[in-house]
Phi, psi and omega in degrees: 000128179273177185300318180296317179296319180297317179295324174298319178295322178300312179299318180298314181297314181294325179294328182277352182244133176271343178258157178299148178245124182296146177301323179294325177292316177300316180300315181296316182294330184257359175070034178228176178281161177297325179298323176297319178298316179302316179294319178297318178299317178299318178294320179296318177297319178298333177268022175071025171273128184272084181252124178264142174255122178240174177292348180259351181135197182263145177220138177275119183262127173217132181300131180283123182292138177081357181250121178269122178248138178254138182230150175211144176255131180248133174265117187230161176213136175194166175278163183299330182289352178253005183301311182298319179300315180297313182293318176302315181304314183295310184288328179294333177277351181104013179272154175245115182280112185275321185202175170228138182227137172234152175254098182276137183296336180256312187271352181080210184283129175240123181235139177229129175288135179247312182052067180245120181223019177206164176298325178297318176299317178300310181301317179296318180297311181298321179298318178296318178301316181290315182297320181274000179048049180247174177248147176297160182303327182294349177295337179287341187231035178054039176088350182278129179199175180235146173233134169266126183239138178247144178211167183282343176204168182294330181300320179294318179296323176295317178299317178299315179303311181300315182290322177297319178295314182301322182272002176080022180273329183293131181270000000 
């Protein structure tokens, strides 16, 4: 299988999955290294394929036709020990956490896709942070960061705003 065929297969696999697919899984299914998959994803993105990289793997993003999604960005600050509380609050209200963004004084804006929409996703994310003994992105900015949240209506976004303010997360 040549590179073009492999990239077609990647798109096919991602199109058939609603959940993210790990790079290692794609590599195993296609008989190549994970590094080849990373390069293929970069080439697909350069060719205008909207592929998101999350902590759970790759996902092909396409706007769902007929579905209106509402989004809001929240500027928040907290210590690392409150991360799980903040994420639970958002998903418990019905929000889907799309990303985390920090404004670094040297590197500028750093954004990472998260795609977290359940307590299980939160638990998995926090577990990965702990297992890899890493720090969340907000550690670069003294806890200050932004989250883009998607919901099915404005009422949910308002509820999230109110609860984030009440719990002292809004910066």
